[in-house]
Structure formats: C-alpha cells, structure tokens
XYZ file of C-alpha atoms in Angstrom:
717
model
C -37.010 -74.395 60.012
C -37.952 -74.345 56.342
C -35.656 -73.228 53.546
C -37.397 -72.032 50.404
C -37.326 -69.688 47.424
C -39.982 -67.002 47.725
C -41.679 -68.004 44.500
C -42.002 -71.575 45.746
C -45.646 -72.644 46.210
C -44.621 -74.736 49.202
C -42.961 -71.852 51.071
C -43.883 -71.789 54.734
C -46.626 -69.288 55.581
C -45.949 -69.112 59.331
C -42.821 -69.759 61.410
C -39.051 -69.398 61.064
C -37.837 -69.341 57.474
C -34.893 -68.598 55.240
C -35.827 -66.936 51.975
C -33.709 -66.182 48.935
C -35.387 -63.402 46.974
C -35.326 -63.035 43.155
C -33.337 -59.799 43.520
C -30.542 -61.676 45.297
C -31.495 -60.334 48.736
C -31.782 -62.782 51.624
C -34.070 -62.921 54.652
C -33.969 -65.191 57.660
C -36.295 -65.011 60.643
C -39.945 -65.134 61.595
C -42.563 -65.081 58.840
C -46.317 -64.662 58.665
C -48.797 -64.178 55.787
C -46.213 -63.655 53.071
C -43.889 -61.189 54.823
C -41.534 -60.836 57.818
C -43.327 -60.571 61.147
C -41.409 -60.855 64.414
C -37.611 -60.963 64.648
C -35.573 -61.288 61.483
C -32.458 -60.424 59.540
C -32.465 -58.977 55.989
C -29.377 -58.767 53.747
C -29.390 -56.633 50.601
C -27.107 -57.353 47.650
C -25.540 -53.881 47.964
C -24.266 -54.755 51.456
C -26.974 -53.116 53.593
C -28.299 -55.183 56.497
C -31.120 -54.945 59.042
C -31.410 -57.056 62.172
C -34.344 -56.600 64.522
C -38.112 -56.528 64.825
C -40.616 -56.582 61.951
C -44.357 -55.950 61.765
C -46.287 -56.974 58.642
C -43.237 -56.584 56.395
C -42.046 -53.259 57.830
C -39.224 -52.648 60.283
C -41.118 -51.690 63.441
C -39.700 -51.909 66.961
C -36.046 -52.127 67.963
C -33.379 -52.989 65.436
C -30.062 -52.194 63.824
C -29.456 -51.043 60.243
C -25.955 -51.182 58.734
C -24.759 -49.458 55.563
C -21.924 -50.826 53.335
C -19.897 -47.703 54.167
C -19.726 -48.789 57.806
C -22.390 -46.377 59.049
C -24.942 -47.817 61.485
C -28.221 -46.893 63.152
C -29.312 -48.720 66.270
C -32.570 -47.891 67.937
C -36.305 -47.716 67.296
C -38.091 -48.060 63.952
C -41.683 -47.400 62.922
C -43.253 -48.419 59.589
C -39.780 -48.653 58.029
C -38.599 -45.242 59.292
C -35.955 -44.434 61.886
C -38.455 -43.232 64.485
C -38.021 -42.995 68.265
C -34.798 -43.103 70.268
C -31.699 -44.212 68.406
C -28.016 -43.706 67.685
C -26.598 -43.047 64.223
C -22.859 -43.524 63.753
C -21.574 -42.315 60.394
C -18.830 -43.861 58.304
C -16.523 -41.015 59.372
C -17.202 -41.565 63.074
C -19.749 -38.782 63.503
C -22.334 -39.839 66.111
C -25.859 -38.598 66.843
C -27.727 -39.927 69.862
C -31.272 -38.803 70.468
C -34.815 -38.942 69.127
C -35.960 -39.303 65.517
C -39.229 -38.767 63.670
C -39.582 -40.340 60.219
C -35.825 -40.396 59.495
C -35.288 -36.844 60.785
C -33.627 -35.754 64.022
C -36.412 -34.302 66.164
C -36.549 -33.512 69.872
C -33.575 -33.779 72.229
C -30.272 -35.058 70.863
C -26.498 -34.765 70.935
C -24.065 -35.019 68.061
C -20.286 -35.324 67.976
C -18.893 -34.156 64.635
C -15.827 -35.716 63.049
C -13.958 -32.375 63.199
C -14.186 -32.368 67.011
C -17.170 -30.011 67.366
C -20.070 -30.987 69.621
C -23.766 -29.988 69.868
C -26.385 -30.851 72.455
C -29.898 -29.528 72.496
C -33.135 -29.440 70.538
C -33.710 -30.565 66.941
C -36.547 -30.095 64.488
C -36.898 -31.725 61.064
C -33.244 -32.698 60.981
C -31.800 -29.314 61.989
C -30.740 -27.698 65.230
C -33.792 -25.680 66.251
C -34.856 -24.449 69.665
C -32.400 -24.210 72.560
C -28.938 -25.776 72.316
C -25.224 -25.530 73.006
C -22.532 -25.801 70.331
C -18.927 -26.331 71.417
C -16.132 -25.858 68.882
C -12.900 -27.826 69.047
C -10.959 -24.551 69.467
C -12.784 -23.812 72.746
C -15.390 -21.329 71.463
C -18.984 -22.081 72.411
C -22.491 -20.767 71.777
C -25.456 -21.228 74.122
C -28.906 -20.102 73.030
C -31.551 -20.271 70.332
C -31.304 -21.966 66.909
C -33.427 -22.116 63.778
C -32.983 -24.446 60.784
C -29.407 -25.279 61.757
C -28.305 -21.665 62.236
C -27.809 -19.500 65.311
C -31.011 -17.491 65.438
C -32.683 -15.684 68.338
C -31.347 -14.791 71.754
C -28.015 -16.327 72.758
C -24.469 -16.013 74.034
C -21.203 -16.612 72.183
C -18.148 -17.157 74.391
C -14.736 -17.168 72.735
C -11.788 -19.119 74.102
C -9.964 -15.840 74.831
C -12.728 -14.788 77.262
C -14.549 -12.333 75.014
C -18.311 -12.818 74.784
C -21.382 -11.498 72.971
C -24.853 -11.531 74.582
C -27.803 -10.558 72.448
C -29.846 -11.341 69.372
C -28.782 -13.268 66.269
C -30.146 -13.798 62.772
C -28.897 -16.438 60.306
C -25.674 -17.010 62.267
C -24.711 -13.352 62.868
C -25.423 -10.746 65.574
C -28.488 -8.713 64.585
C -30.316 -6.199 66.753
C -29.615 -5.391 70.387
C -26.475 -6.917 71.857
C -23.511 -6.448 74.174
C -19.900 -7.394 73.486
C -17.734 -7.819 76.626
C -14.000 -8.161 77.260
C -12.388 -10.022 80.205
C -11.119 -6.702 81.627
C -14.710 -5.510 82.187
C -15.058 -3.138 79.243
C -18.026 -3.613 76.932
C -19.808 -2.293 73.828
C -23.622 -1.921 73.787
C -25.569 -1.149 70.650
C -27.491 -2.209 67.574
C -25.633 -4.857 65.554
C -25.792 -5.489 61.815
C -23.596 -7.219 59.275
C -24.010 -4.068 57.208
C -21.772 -1.564 59.001
C -24.006 1.326 57.906
C -26.832 0.090 60.148
C -24.627 -0.499 63.187
C -24.332 1.920 66.061
C -23.585 1.787 69.771
C -21.476 2.983 72.691
C -18.176 1.691 74.046
C -17.764 1.667 77.849
C -14.145 1.295 79.032
C -13.217 -0.532 82.217
C -11.219 0.859 85.104
C -8.148 -0.652 83.484
C -5.704 1.854 81.921
C -5.777 -0.219 78.715
C -8.559 1.019 76.447
C -9.680 -0.188 73.005
C -10.300 3.103 71.254
C -9.384 1.691 67.842
C -11.728 -1.301 68.085
C -14.283 -1.644 65.264
C -17.511 -3.631 65.960
C -17.294 -5.040 62.425
C -14.291 -7.055 63.623
C -16.794 -9.470 65.196
C -18.172 -10.263 61.718
C -14.873 -10.141 59.846
C -12.569 -11.896 62.330
C -14.137 -13.256 65.531
C -16.772 -15.406 63.824
C -14.376 -16.863 61.239
C -13.608 -19.815 63.498
C -17.248 -20.356 64.482
C -18.546 -22.224 61.439
C -21.330 -24.741 62.096
C -20.442 -28.220 60.872
C -22.925 -29.478 58.307
C -22.556 -33.089 59.302
C -22.583 -36.288 57.312
C -25.307 -37.073 54.770
C -27.144 -40.389 54.941
C -26.652 -42.162 51.602
C -30.046 -43.900 51.629
C -32.747 -44.171 54.270
C -33.778 -47.584 55.625
C -37.391 -46.811 54.665
C -36.306 -46.587 51.024
C -34.818 -50.067 51.154
C -37.976 -51.829 52.282
C -39.070 -54.424 49.691
C -42.611 -54.626 48.354
C -43.541 -58.053 49.674
C -46.838 -58.121 47.845
C -45.040 -57.794 44.515
C -42.126 -60.184 45.057
C -44.349 -62.917 46.458
C -45.828 -63.514 42.981
C -44.581 -66.251 40.690
C -41.945 -65.374 38.099
C -43.704 -67.025 35.140
C -46.450 -64.391 34.977
C -49.263 -66.763 35.925
C -51.928 -65.609 38.356
C -51.840 -67.435 41.679
C -55.104 -68.777 43.034
C -56.196 -68.290 46.603
C -57.703 -71.053 48.652
C -61.161 -69.840 47.595
C -60.216 -70.225 43.930
C -60.109 -66.487 43.117
C -57.142 -64.958 41.302
C -54.899 -63.018 43.684
C -52.914 -61.137 41.030
C -50.325 -61.484 38.334
C -46.677 -60.727 37.801
C -44.512 -60.314 34.784
C -41.056 -59.106 33.861
C -39.833 -57.820 30.547
C -37.044 -55.779 29.034
C -37.883 -52.100 28.753
C -35.295 -49.670 27.412
C -32.556 -51.809 28.843
C -34.075 -52.066 32.317
C -36.345 -54.553 33.990
C -39.941 -53.568 34.633
C -41.954 -55.629 37.117
C -45.713 -55.795 37.400
C -47.996 -57.056 40.101
C -51.548 -56.387 41.115
C -50.076 -53.598 43.213
C -49.011 -51.603 40.180
C -45.687 -50.882 38.480
C -42.114 -50.776 39.673
C -39.005 -49.861 37.724
C -35.404 -50.945 37.682
C -32.248 -50.428 35.717
C -32.561 -47.103 33.943
C -35.563 -46.138 36.024
C -38.014 -46.384 33.123
C -41.693 -46.613 33.902
C -44.170 -48.640 31.902
C -47.954 -49.071 31.957
C -49.840 -52.328 31.817
C -52.833 -52.510 29.494
C -55.284 -55.290 30.334
C -57.462 -56.385 27.465
C -60.270 -58.871 27.176
C -57.818 -61.393 25.786
C -56.097 -61.623 29.193
C -59.029 -63.591 30.548
C -58.552 -66.053 27.689
C -54.860 -66.480 28.475
C -53.423 -64.215 25.790
C -50.173 -62.316 26.421
C -50.158 -58.973 28.207
C -49.197 -55.869 26.238
C -46.610 -53.398 27.457
C -46.484 -49.830 26.192
C -44.478 -46.845 27.282
C -46.888 -44.003 28.068
C -46.290 -40.453 26.925
C -45.342 -37.946 29.597
C -48.571 -36.512 30.951
C -48.613 -32.874 31.950
C -51.533 -30.697 32.882
C -52.595 -27.954 30.516
C -52.060 -26.894 26.916
C -48.813 -25.212 25.899
C -49.453 -21.649 24.712
C -47.723 -21.691 21.339
C -47.987 -19.281 18.419
C -51.562 -19.259 17.148
C -53.066 -19.748 20.605
C -55.634 -17.056 21.421
C -53.635 -16.015 24.501
C -50.170 -16.188 22.926
C -49.790 -12.395 22.738
C -51.069 -11.976 26.310
C -48.423 -14.477 27.485
C -45.679 -12.469 25.739
C -46.928 -9.280 27.405
C -46.979 -10.980 30.775
C -43.430 -12.317 30.400
C -42.098 -8.957 29.199
C -43.752 -7.187 32.115
C -42.467 -9.544 34.786
C -38.952 -9.460 33.350
C -39.119 -5.654 33.558
C -40.530 -5.663 37.122
C -38.132 -8.182 38.624
C -35.071 -6.884 36.795
C -35.669 -3.252 37.696
C -33.185 -2.074 40.343
C -34.677 -1.182 43.694
C -33.674 -0.112 47.188
C -32.005 -2.507 49.608
C -34.673 -4.773 51.057
C -35.668 -4.720 54.695
C -38.355 -6.951 56.166
C -39.611 -3.964 58.180
C -41.773 -2.247 55.567
C -43.232 1.213 55.951
C -46.990 1.707 55.855
C -46.646 3.631 52.593
C -45.470 0.466 50.792
C -48.979 -1.006 51.254
C -50.821 2.072 50.005
C -53.367 1.062 47.283
C -52.084 3.994 45.252
C -48.611 2.441 45.278
C -48.770 1.213 41.672
C -46.752 1.996 38.580
C -47.670 2.032 34.890
C -45.064 1.271 32.200
C -45.680 1.642 28.462
C -44.320 -1.100 26.168
C -44.282 0.116 22.518
C -43.285 -2.522 19.910
C -40.205 -0.507 18.874
C -38.971 -0.331 22.469
C -38.253 2.666 24.669
C -35.656 3.983 27.072
C -36.810 1.503 29.732
C -38.364 -1.320 27.691
C -37.026 -3.639 24.962
C -38.498 -3.972 21.444
C -40.944 -6.857 21.101
C -43.107 -8.558 18.419
C -46.381 -7.957 20.294
C -48.798 -5.039 20.023
C -48.335 -2.045 22.289
C -49.529 -2.555 25.857
C -49.287 -0.973 29.289
C -48.060 -2.772 32.369
C -49.026 -2.097 35.986
C -47.274 -3.257 39.172
C -49.264 -3.200 42.405
C -47.287 -2.545 45.616
C -44.033 -3.746 43.989
C -41.872 -3.302 47.104
C -44.214 -5.478 49.169
C -44.203 -8.341 46.682
C -40.465 -8.030 46.160
C -40.048 -8.392 49.930
C -42.485 -11.313 50.008
C -40.350 -13.139 47.439
C -37.344 -12.590 49.677
C -39.337 -13.784 52.692
C -40.286 -16.974 50.811
C -36.632 -17.521 49.739
C -37.404 -16.968 46.043
C -34.260 -16.164 44.051
C -34.981 -13.312 41.618
C -33.035 -14.907 38.758
C -34.735 -18.290 39.177
C -38.131 -16.602 39.424
C -37.565 -14.683 36.201
C -36.208 -17.763 34.429
C -39.207 -19.887 35.427
C -41.788 -17.400 34.135
C -39.903 -15.533 31.407
C -37.460 -18.141 30.094
C -37.486 -19.843 26.714
C -40.310 -22.206 27.675
C -43.920 -21.208 27.128
C -46.559 -21.221 29.837
C -49.277 -23.884 29.932
C -52.958 -23.000 30.153
C -55.124 -25.329 32.195
C -57.890 -26.901 30.172
C -60.832 -25.066 31.720
C -61.373 -21.952 33.837
C -62.285 -22.246 37.474
C -65.798 -21.749 38.834
C -65.068 -18.045 39.219
C -64.288 -17.739 35.508
C -60.582 -17.158 36.133
C -57.978 -18.817 33.933
C -54.908 -20.554 35.292
C -51.456 -20.806 33.754
C -48.518 -22.960 34.849
C -44.839 -22.299 34.271
C -42.978 -25.020 32.413
C -41.145 -26.136 35.578
C -44.471 -26.217 37.511
C -43.101 -23.909 40.227
C -45.564 -21.071 39.734
C -49.239 -20.729 38.910
C -50.624 -17.542 37.375
C -54.306 -16.760 37.859
C -56.350 -14.072 36.121
C -58.332 -12.003 38.620
C -61.458 -9.909 38.834
C -61.122 -6.307 39.941
C -62.939 -7.158 43.196
C -60.370 -9.860 44.022
C -57.517 -7.406 43.433
C -59.149 -4.977 45.839
C -59.473 -7.701 48.478
C -55.823 -8.692 48.149
C -54.631 -5.065 48.336
C -56.880 -4.454 51.350
C -55.624 -7.485 53.275
C -51.998 -7.179 52.116
C -50.622 -5.636 55.375
C -52.253 -8.343 57.504
C -51.201 -11.053 55.018
C -47.590 -9.848 55.083
C -47.461 -9.835 58.882
C -49.080 -13.276 59.030
C -46.699 -15.035 56.632
C -43.743 -13.254 58.223
C -44.779 -14.460 61.679
C -45.615 -18.025 60.648
C -43.171 -19.416 58.096
C -45.119 -22.712 57.979
C -48.417 -21.045 57.121
C -50.674 -23.115 54.876
C -52.253 -20.139 53.075
C -51.418 -19.466 49.436
C -48.055 -17.815 48.785
C -48.385 -14.709 46.602
C -45.343 -13.460 44.657
C -46.653 -10.679 42.420
C -49.792 -8.720 41.445
C -49.916 -7.146 37.989
C -52.153 -5.844 35.208
C -51.821 -5.821 31.411
C -53.790 -3.099 29.605
C -54.137 -3.715 25.897
C -54.178 -0.650 23.645
C -56.595 -0.060 20.820
C -60.366 0.170 20.787
C -60.944 -2.521 23.434
C -58.716 -1.060 26.183
C -59.084 -4.462 27.854
C -57.443 -4.957 31.254
C -56.229 -8.370 32.402
C -55.269 -8.552 36.079
C -53.372 -11.524 37.428
C -51.526 -12.793 40.481
C -48.459 -15.068 40.603
C -48.697 -17.811 43.226
C -46.731 -20.833 44.347
C -47.878 -24.160 42.892
C -48.697 -26.506 45.759
C -48.083 -29.590 43.608
C -44.656 -28.648 42.282
C -43.048 -32.036 42.901
C -41.522 -34.974 41.065
C -43.738 -37.215 43.178
C -46.831 -38.405 41.328
C -50.073 -37.031 42.730
C -52.492 -39.966 42.583
C -55.543 -38.278 44.107
C -56.584 -34.647 44.645
C -59.221 -33.361 47.063
C -60.623 -29.851 47.512
C -62.281 -29.693 50.953
C -64.438 -26.860 52.341
C -66.491 -28.550 55.034
C -69.725 -27.733 53.157
C -71.773 -30.392 51.402
C -74.276 -28.732 49.101
C -73.035 -29.468 45.585
C -69.699 -30.698 46.920
C -69.297 -33.739 44.703
C -67.528 -34.300 41.390
C -69.700 -33.786 38.329
C -67.600 -36.154 36.200
C -68.825 -39.692 35.514
C -66.914 -42.227 37.591
C -65.262 -43.679 34.492
C -63.662 -40.298 33.673
C -62.136 -39.664 37.116
C -58.351 -39.902 37.030
C -55.302 -38.586 38.887
C -55.827 -35.032 37.546
C -59.464 -34.843 38.725
C -60.055 -32.665 41.775
C -62.514 -34.474 44.039
C -64.646 -32.762 46.687
C -66.005 -33.226 50.206
C -68.590 -35.879 49.415
C -66.047 -37.817 47.337
C -63.589 -38.089 50.228
C -63.047 -41.695 51.323
C -60.019 -41.357 53.622
C -58.932 -39.970 56.925
C -55.285 -38.979 57.273
C -53.184 -40.028 60.250
C -50.303 -37.674 61.098
C -47.433 -38.448 63.446
C -47.940 -36.838 66.870
C -45.574 -33.858 66.491
C -46.783 -33.123 62.951
C -50.423 -33.365 64.080
C -49.935 -30.811 66.859
C -48.175 -28.453 64.476
C -50.900 -28.968 61.850
C -53.723 -28.172 64.286
C -51.950 -25.057 65.587
C -51.264 -23.732 62.102
C -54.802 -24.384 60.815
C -56.146 -22.464 63.825
C -53.766 -19.545 63.194
C -54.554 -19.422 59.469
C -58.314 -19.613 60.028
C -58.145 -16.853 62.649
C -56.318 -14.673 60.126
C -58.873 -15.335 57.360
C -61.799 -14.838 59.732
C -60.404 -11.477 60.888
C -60.066 -10.424 57.248
C -63.705 -11.398 56.541
C -62.658 -14.096 54.060
C -64.769 -17.174 53.321
C -65.147 -19.875 50.648
C -61.523 -21.001 51.006
C -60.626 -24.690 50.941
C -57.910 -27.162 51.822
C -56.377 -28.619 48.671
C -54.830 -32.050 49.274
C -52.576 -34.039 46.964
C -52.088 -37.707 47.765
C -49.203 -39.925 46.663
C -49.473 -43.621 47.503
C -45.996 -44.908 48.328
C -47.069 -48.455 47.427
C -49.816 -47.935 44.912
C -51.830 -51.043 45.688
C -50.427 -52.427 48.918
C -52.512 -51.671 52.001
C -51.739 -52.784 55.528
C -54.721 -55.127 55.483
C -54.649 -58.183 53.254
C -57.157 -58.734 50.502
C -57.412 -55.142 49.285
C -55.896 -54.337 45.943
C -56.235 -50.612 45.385
C -56.096 -47.453 47.463
C -58.892 -45.996 45.366
C -61.247 -48.930 45.340
C -63.833 -49.825 47.941
C -62.106 -52.983 49.077
C -63.117 -55.164 46.146
C -60.121 -56.735 44.429
C -61.822 -56.466 41.064
C -62.954 -52.896 41.494
C -62.645 -50.985 38.225
C -61.142 -47.992 39.978
C -58.071 -50.066 40.752
C -57.197 -50.488 37.122
C -57.872 -46.803 36.489
C -55.364 -45.840 39.151
C -52.871 -48.195 37.564
C -53.477 -46.752 34.119
C -53.946 -43.094 34.977
C -51.406 -42.627 37.749
C -48.665 -45.197 37.588
C -47.192 -43.690 34.451
C -46.301 -40.757 36.692
C -45.020 -42.906 39.553
C -41.529 -41.977 40.685
C -39.866 -44.541 42.898
C -37.976 -42.977 45.831
C -38.902 -39.583 44.483
C -39.002 -38.111 47.973
C -35.405 -38.980 48.707
C -33.480 -35.982 49.981
C -36.500 -33.759 49.192
C -37.277 -31.056 51.744
C -40.083 -31.801 54.182
C -42.230 -29.147 55.851
C -45.796 -28.771 57.029
C -47.981 -29.560 54.016
C -45.049 -30.380 51.732
C -43.771 -33.903 51.126
C -45.145 -35.177 54.448
C -45.134 -38.907 55.146
C -48.395 -40.079 56.734
C -50.920 -42.884 56.688
C -54.295 -42.779 54.941
C -57.096 -44.943 56.318
C -59.931 -45.963 54.017
C -63.420 -44.860 55.120
C -66.938 -45.769 54.095
C -69.813 -43.286 54.318
C -72.882 -45.386 55.197
C -75.429 -42.576 54.875
C -75.652 -39.060 53.458
C -75.763 -37.506 56.942
C -72.235 -38.598 57.822
C -69.688 -35.778 57.695
C -66.779 -38.214 57.485
C -67.092 -41.908 56.681
C -66.415 -44.670 59.178
C -62.809 -45.984 59.258
C -62.312 -49.482 57.848
C -58.863 -50.282 59.257
C -57.343 -50.393 55.749
C -54.165 -48.279 55.810
C -51.834 -46.925 53.137
C -48.434 -45.281 53.434
C -48.786 -41.933 51.659
C -46.997 -38.665 50.965
C -49.183 -35.595 51.518
C -49.151 -32.167 49.934
C -51.746 -29.671 51.171
C -52.475 -25.976 51.596
C -55.302 -23.464 52.004
C -56.308 -21.917 48.668
C -58.875 -19.452 47.267
C -58.398 -16.923 50.071
C -59.603 -13.821 48.198
C -63.380 -14.199 48.487
C -64.774 -11.429 50.675
C -68.162 -11.885 52.351
C -69.606 -9.067 50.284
C -73.179 -8.235 49.339
C -73.277 -10.810 46.537
C -72.296 -13.602 48.928
C -74.850 -12.416 51.489
C -77.556 -12.546 48.820
C -76.367 -15.995 47.731
C -76.592 -17.181 51.331
C -80.126 -15.807 51.716
C -81.318 -17.376 48.448
C -79.828 -20.828 49.035
C -80.954 -20.877 52.665
C -84.550 -21.000 51.414
C -83.762 -24.177 49.442
C -81.187 -26.025 51.556
C -79.918 -26.360 55.088
C -78.135 -23.007 55.731
C -75.245 -24.814 57.460
C -74.558 -27.011 54.413
C -73.985 -24.281 51.829
C -70.658 -22.658 51.041
C -71.682 -18.980 51.306
C -71.905 -18.292 55.034
C -70.580 -15.685 57.438
C -66.742 -15.883 57.803
C -66.963 -16.728 61.505
C -69.332 -19.641 60.889
C -67.331 -20.669 57.824
C -64.107 -20.770 59.845
C -65.654 -22.891 62.609
C -67.259 -25.329 60.159
C -64.041 -25.607 58.147
C -61.958 -26.376 61.240
C -64.453 -28.874 62.627
C -64.415 -30.775 59.342
C -60.649 -30.674 58.788
C -59.954 -31.885 62.338
C -62.139 -34.920 61.631
C -60.302 -35.655 58.381
C -56.815 -35.287 59.943
C -56.212 -37.184 63.179
C -53.230 -38.215 65.267
C -51.613 -41.526 64.312
C -51.563 -43.701 67.407
C-alpha cells in the first residue's frame, strides 16, 4: 500500500493506493496509469461517495453511489452513467428497481412512491412509456398504455368503488371510443372528450330498478379522475456521471511546470489563477471552471517555450451572425417580418384539432394583409414603408406549432420581441439567407419560389409524417410567409421559420454536414481557418459515432422512416447535420492523445485551435437536467478514424474514443428532383463517377445516404 498526494512525482502508478486530491476529495483502491482501475472507493467533499468497480477512471461495472441527502443507487454503471440493472432509493424513501440507460429509467422497472402509489411496467427515457400498471394508495388502479409519463393509448381504469372505464386515453384523460361500466351491470358507450361539446354516447341501464338517468359523462373528468393524479417522483440532485473527476487534468503538478514523460517529451502543463473571484484550471486537456463558473482561454505564445509566464484573457462571448441593427441593409425587412409574424400568430382562430381537413392544405389557402405605415383596422402603425404580408396555409402551420409543443406567446416573443435578429455571415450555396432569433431557438431562411411550391406540395405528407413519428429527424417547420414590398420594385421575399438544431447551452465543438456523396464534399477553408463554427463535410469526417444499443435501434428505424418519406416525395440533396460536443475536450480513452480534433499527435496544431476556438464556449455540466431525445442532447462515444486512401467511404477506426454529446437532424429537405437537377446529373456524370455526385435520382440518393450514415453511426458494444 502506498499513500501519496496526487501531485507527488513518486505516486504509485500501479497497485493499491490512497490519494488525497487537491480539491479535497479522497480515493482509495486499485490504481493504474494515473487513474482508478479495478475496485475503489471515492469520497467527495460535498458528502457524495462511490464504492465499486472502475475502468480507466470511470465507474464501470457494479457499484454503489450515495448522496449526502441519504439517497442511494446500487447496481450497474457504464462509463460513469447509471446503466444496466440497479435500484435507486431516494432521500424520501421512494424506490425504483429496474433497468437504466445513461442515467434514465429504460426498460422494465417498478417504483414505489413516497405517497403510497405504485407503478410497475415499461419505461422509456425516464418516463412511464409502453405497457404498465399504476396502483393508487386509495385503491384505484390503471392498467394499459403510457406515453411520456401520462396515460395514453388503450387502457382500463378501475376505481375502488367498482366503476371502470375501458377505452382510449390521451394525455391522462379518456379520448375517443370508450365504455364506462357500473358494478350493477349498466354502462355508457360513446365518444369521450374533455370538451363536453365533442362528447356523445348512449347509456344502457341494467336489469336493476335503480337507473342513473341524471348521470353526466363529464363527471368522469370533473370528479372521478380527481384522485387519480400521477406522482411525479423525486428528482435526482446530481448524476454520478457529473461527479466524475478529470484525471488527466488533476494529475498535473500544481506549480504550472510541464511534466516530462520517460521519453523526455512534455506531457502537458497546468496552472491555476484567480479569475473573477473563481479558480480557473488549465491542463493540456483544455479549460475547466470553478467558483462563479467563469470560463477563460489560454493563449500560448512563443515565449512559453522560453519559460515566460502564460497569459490569461477572458474571451468575448462568441455568437454566430451579425445583429441586424438600424442602418443594416435588411433592417426594414426584419421589421416587416416581425410585424407580420406578430399579426399572424396573434390573430384569433378556430379551436385547433390535429385532424385537419383537406382544404387546409389547399395551395390557394393563403391570405394577404396590407400594412400601411399609419396603421389600419387590423394592423398597427409602424416606422417602415408600406408592405403586404402573405400567410401560406396558416391553419396547418398553426397546428404544426401545437404538434411540436410550441407555445404561441414564446414563439412570438422569440421572433418579435425587443431583440433583433442575427444574419449569418454568408448565404448558403442556394443563395438563401439565414437569420437567427436572439435566443437561438428559431432559424429563418429566405426561399425561392420553387422551394415554396415544393413545401406546399409535400405539406400533407409532411404533416402526417411528423404527426406519426414524434422523434422524426427531418426539419421542423413552423411558418411559411411572404413579404411584398410596395413601390416600383414590387419585390417579394419568401421565407420559412424552422427550428434551430443547435439551440443549446452546450458548446458545439465540431459540425459536420453529411450527404454520402464525395464529389466536392470537402471544406474549402484553409486548415488554419477551421474553427468550431465551420461546417465540415463528408471527406472531412474523421469519426464514427457509437450509440448505445436502444438508441442505435431507434436511430436506424427513424432514419429509414424519414428516408422513405423523402424518397416518396421525390426529394434529394438532403443531408444529416451533426453537432459534436466533447465532454472532456482533450481526454480520450487511449493515453497519449491530446485532442479530439487532432490526428493523434500531441503537438498537433488543431489541438490548440480547438482550445482557443471552442473552449471559450465550453459549459461544464451544461447537459444537466436538459431534455434528451433522438438527435438532441444524446450522450455517445466518438471513435477517431483515419482514411488511408481516397477510395475509403469511412476511415478505419483507431481505437481512440471520446465521450461526446450529439445533436443531429436531416436538413435541406426541399430540393425536388426537377429538370435542373436531372440536367446537372447528366452534365456531371460525363466528368465524374455518377454515384459520387450529389444530384442523383431520389431512390438512389436515399439508398446511398442510408448506406453511408449506417457506416458512420454504429452500435456501441
């Protein structure tokens, strides 16, 4: 047994150790290559404790995690996450026993709530979903389908007094066909709705002389379900995965000197300094933050090699795009856009139903509104020139916003609030311009008339697709509009409002736009200019992404469904946009590699660029309590690849792994395989391999896209 401080040069590299860490934490157990490996016990200064198995510095295997509140988790861990079979007992006594996937309840499990309620059944992403039984303390029980923690689908509610309802549910209430029965044999059959106006049915009395002529079906909503509230359960204060220390950083010496390896090369550096009242630590892995959560950037200069002091500067907040302020060429257009959307969203409309009539999708279903500067009966006065505003299929897009859980007030505030929009620095390849709302929630894209026609044409199929598959990866559309400027130009500007895939507090360190084609699919920028805002392409890709088994199956199924939809609509030229956040910016799972963007060389210049260009955006624990869904905030592992020749579709894996957070979705879904694309295909086919170019038949495009994506994303074994 050796007892040492972690910054001690003589600390044992292999064997059983006791280590006091600079933070005040304490570890005792097996140790190998600078981190826990085997069985060990870790004590945090805040009172948290882990006892169990470790693998290369991460809790992996069986173990027990204890919180200061008295809550405990005992079971299986994987890469720091609660993953596998395990039991969580909350500080209040609430107990869940079942399977977990990356900190979330998933699969079969049972939970006993502190209020006496009980649930057993299926879980998905932390919520009751699938088939399950909920038993209330008062004797009521529900047996049937669930979705996102709510009763949803076909099921049976049995009350303690013997009454029961068999039928369909939506968001915790009877909806659709159902039967309500009494113990005496009488029953009510009909169509159920929380809105009494939509409810109808027939009451069938029993042979008993007692009949319920005065019974109102709305009593089920107003009275019977009052005592059937679903317990929300106890919140986990902090996940064990968020407590895992960065061993690569804390193994450095405190005095800021670089430690030399056995071969004489410098392994890294570390430094601490005061920064706005908090401590900021640096290592070759990047930047961490403490105290007030401030983030700093390290600037290495030539003087470092001569032993001069390092310089610390606080970077400005970096945001994409230029704010459209007064004097900007598109300032007036932005005002028109905001006035129009405020008018469209705020205009009263009929009660929404997800079952839309065919007439709502009619291309002629569009409305012009005139906006004179002095105002009118329906429009406010404004400082801009007169313009006309057009809404395309307003009822459809209003219903889509409801389907995507977009609150009308929040939507209006994001686009039409006091903050100006931001224009991205350059138009896309199509010539369209992009604008971002100040809160980054929505992206607005100018459109060609042909693109508008494609969207209107495919709108019924698009609506049915996103309604059927809530986890679809295709772009979410929220509104389609047109501004017509008055005067001699009579210029029309058409635009669509979409969801921004990268609306997150988590720093996006790398971006990839993947089509599965290779002709011209590389970044035109010089390597020195590539940073975290650069969108890289197929031939720039140097990773494969490993998804946990359940996520991988769901990913493959959804990509197939989305590609089938796009193929049926004769759409091509779409791509998978991927945003990559490295949880530990420079700490791979294989020793001797310093940067997730380099090629394995510790002195690779790309490593310092990542540190300089991306770490100023780094948000520690930024994913805590953030929602997770397919393509949004997904934990995964990225494995470095090397493409050894130009014929390789995907490079060969190197075994170098990184813990990452992924954001991805299918974008640019409005390119029809029209005559211009057919001519482009014919022309380029004479110069290049026809299978390598982007403009190909939608069926071939879909197959090639899937084949490529399913090589880039694989199951994590």
